[in-house]
Amino acid sequence: MPSHVKAYRAAILHSLADPAEVGIEQSYQYFADGVLVVDNGRIVEVGPADELLPRLKGVEVSEYRDALITPGFIDTHIHYPQTGMIASYGEQLLDWLNTYTFPTEQQFADKAHAADVAGIFLKELLRNGTTTALVFGSVHKQSVDAFFEAAEKLDLRMIAGKVLMDRNAPDYLTDTPESGYADSKELIERWHGKGRLHYAVTPRFAPTSTPEQLTLAGQLFAEYPDLYMHTHLSENRAEIEWVKALFPERKGYLDVYDHHGLIGPRAVFAHGVHLCDDECQRLAETGSAIAFCPTSNLFLGSGLFDLEKLERHGVRVGLGTDVGAGTSFSQLQSLNEAYKVMQLQGKKLDPFKSLYLATLGGARALYLDHQIGNFATGKDADFVVLDYHATPLIAYRMQQAKSLTEKLFALTILGDDRVVKETFAAGRSVHRRN
Ligand code: GUN
Ligand code: ZN
């Protein structure tokens, strides 16, 4: 074996498919004593230690006790400029935007401030085991330069874009259809496809863009291969009424985006809490995705996400934190709240479905499942080491657990950043817990 090959030994678990499609048992692969082999930033193979180790003579093997290796988590919706305003009190969406969000995002006109926050934000993602995220910048193009510069240094697979908004926001935070288009294009030319970085055309949401801006955003989305489109959809009842008043000629909220070409593969809509069947159908048939953001939906009082309805229609669904409306960077905590959202509707969320949502399901929602999401040979070596003994309570709970299912479920309910012992991106350690 060449000397740059590395191996990691622990319990290993990864998703193979959506449990909704293949059943729970066929949806994952688990090795109680497994080895993950990595070379040149990619997965070489995964399997049982007793089979692989004899073939790995001379290879450096890192061993972790009482630990579980899983693929890195994927966050399909988050706002990096909102890092400093997480946990802001008392408002639902529209007042929350005016009271907290817009003044906070104003500060990102300053590139040095943007660079500081981008560093804090990425560190926090990695502390929580998230290795890929679809990220809102602010309206300022320098906010996105700052973000991509920081992500490039760490060789992370990240997707981001400059916010487009040309109305219904303070003057200090608006662009114009033309400047928004030109600035986005400049950023695409500079960053899209550079290393592991991807660009997302990012209209904030329908109420803050004129039809002229949405038209140009749709044009841009069609202009470059593999570009993303990232926005919000049907999050809050008052927001939905506002969209109806602003776009009376459209059939509904989704139709505003659809009419402007802002739909299709790699179009990712955050929330979708209040969608009708026709809208779910349209999302499914166009290959668009929804980001389910449970901590945010609860925190802003937006409503209970109907995962089963979206699944019935065949919509791609990923998991998002939506920080700063979301209350944690941890996808384990997102899964904790997702479980409760389901319980409140008399439904269940199986722990293997949770694993899928946080990893391979997110990769599928982002059309990145050929590169990330599980440990198939050739994929990016983005993975996390989770510590079964992270806290006294977690260690004690794990001692009682009789099955992998029970352990995994307890990890998703009790776990957070404390559980993440080490995070690897492209085969390099990018976070190690003290
Ligand atoms: N809708 C429009 N902008 C935002 C935002 O920043 N956060 C959330 N949660 N919803 C939005
Ligand atoms: Zn959001």
PDB file of N, CA and C and ligand atoms in Angstrom, residues 79 82 93 96-97 101 105 204-205 232 235 271 296 300 322 325, ligand 1:
ATOM      1  N   HIS A  79     -27.734  30.520   6.910  1.00  0.00           N
ATOM      2  CA  HIS A  79     -27.320  31.899   6.591  1.00  0.00           C
ATOM      3  C   HIS A  79     -26.079  32.237   7.405  1.00  0.00           C
ATOM      4  N   GLN A  82     -25.991  35.482   9.660  1.00  0.00           N
ATOM      5  CA  GLN A  82     -26.874  35.502  10.835  1.00  0.00           C
ATOM      6  C   GLN A  82     -26.271  34.772  12.046  1.00  0.00           C
ATOM      7  N   LEU A  93     -41.582  35.444  11.568  1.00  0.00           N
ATOM      8  CA  LEU A  93     -40.714  35.736  10.421  1.00  0.00           C
ATOM      9  C   LEU A  93     -40.592  37.218  10.023  1.00  0.00           C
ATOM     10  N   TRP A  96     -39.275  39.500  12.653  1.00  0.00           N
ATOM     11  CA  TRP A  96     -37.912  39.035  12.981  1.00  0.00           C
ATOM     12  C   TRP A  96     -36.912  39.554  11.928  1.00  0.00           C
ATOM     13  N   LEU A  97     -37.314  39.520  10.649  1.00  0.00           N
ATOM     14  CA  LEU A  97     -36.435  40.027   9.585  1.00  0.00           C
ATOM     15  C   LEU A  97     -36.153  41.518   9.796  1.00  0.00           C
ATOM     16  N   THR A 101     -32.722  40.809  11.542  1.00  0.00           N
ATOM     17  CA  THR A 101     -31.925  40.291  10.431  1.00  0.00           C
ATOM     18  C   THR A 101     -31.317  41.391   9.572  1.00  0.00           C
ATOM     19  N   GLU A 105     -27.357  42.077   8.863  1.00  0.00           N
ATOM     20  CA  GLU A 105     -26.753  41.827   7.540  1.00  0.00           C
ATOM     21  C   GLU A 105     -26.104  43.092   6.956  1.00  0.00           C
ATOM     22  N   ARG A 204     -33.667  36.345  -2.091  1.00  0.00           N
ATOM     23  CA  ARG A 204     -33.976  36.075  -0.669  1.00  0.00           C
ATOM     24  C   ARG A 204     -35.305  35.334  -0.524  1.00  0.00           C
ATOM     25  N   PHE A 205     -36.383  35.955  -0.996  1.00  0.00           N
ATOM     26  CA  PHE A 205     -37.701  35.320  -1.156  1.00  0.00           C
ATOM     27  C   PHE A 205     -38.549  36.231  -2.015  1.00  0.00           C
ATOM     28  N   HIS A 232     -36.362  30.977  -0.217  1.00  0.00           N
ATOM     29  CA  HIS A 232     -37.331  30.541   0.799  1.00  0.00           C
ATOM     30  C   HIS A 232     -38.703  30.385   0.152  1.00  0.00           C
ATOM     31  N   GLU A 235     -43.107  29.618   4.226  1.00  0.00           N
ATOM     32  CA  GLU A 235     -42.607  29.363   5.579  1.00  0.00           C
ATOM     33  C   GLU A 235     -43.641  29.756   6.625  1.00  0.00           C
ATOM     34  N   HIS A 271     -37.909  25.497   3.729  1.00  0.00           N
ATOM     35  CA  HIS A 271     -39.146  25.434   4.511  1.00  0.00           C
ATOM     36  C   HIS A 271     -40.283  24.663   3.832  1.00  0.00           C
ATOM     37  N   SER A 296     -35.787  25.944  13.168  1.00  0.00           N
ATOM     38  CA  SER A 296     -36.260  27.259  12.743  1.00  0.00           C
ATOM     39  C   SER A 296     -37.782  27.324  12.728  1.00  0.00           C
ATOM     40  N   LEU A 300     -39.487  30.146  15.108  1.00  0.00           N
ATOM     41  CA  LEU A 300     -40.250  31.287  14.571  1.00  0.00           C
ATOM     42  C   LEU A 300     -41.756  31.025  14.581  1.00  0.00           C
ATOM     43  N   ASP A 322     -31.018  26.389   9.122  1.00  0.00           N
ATOM     44  CA  ASP A 322     -31.534  27.758   8.985  1.00  0.00           C
ATOM     45  C   ASP A 322     -31.068  28.681  10.112  1.00  0.00           C
ATOM     46  N   ALA A 325     -32.376  31.795  12.204  1.00  0.00           N
ATOM     47  CA  ALA A 325     -33.698  31.488  12.756  1.00  0.00           C
ATOM     48  C   ALA A 325     -33.650  30.119  13.420  1.00  0.00           C
TER      49      ALA A 325
HETATM   50  N1  GUN B   1     -37.356  34.494   4.505  1.00  0.00           N
HETATM   51  C1  GUN B   1     -36.709  35.516   3.916  1.00  0.00           C
HETATM   52  N2  GUN B   1     -35.520  35.757   4.504  1.00  0.00           N
HETATM   53  C2  GUN B   1     -35.408  34.849   5.494  1.00  0.00           C
HETATM   54  C3  GUN B   1     -34.400  34.578   6.458  1.00  0.00           C
HETATM   55  O1  GUN B   1     -33.351  35.229   6.517  1.00  0.00           O
HETATM   56  N3  GUN B   1     -34.642  33.546   7.302  1.00  0.00           N
HETATM   57  C4  GUN B   1     -35.777  32.796   7.251  1.00  0.00           C
HETATM   58  N4  GUN B   1     -35.955  31.820   8.113  1.00  0.00           N
HETATM   59  N5  GUN B   1     -36.750  33.051   6.372  1.00  0.00           N
HETATM   60  C5  GUN B   1     -36.567  34.063   5.498  1.00  0.00           C
END
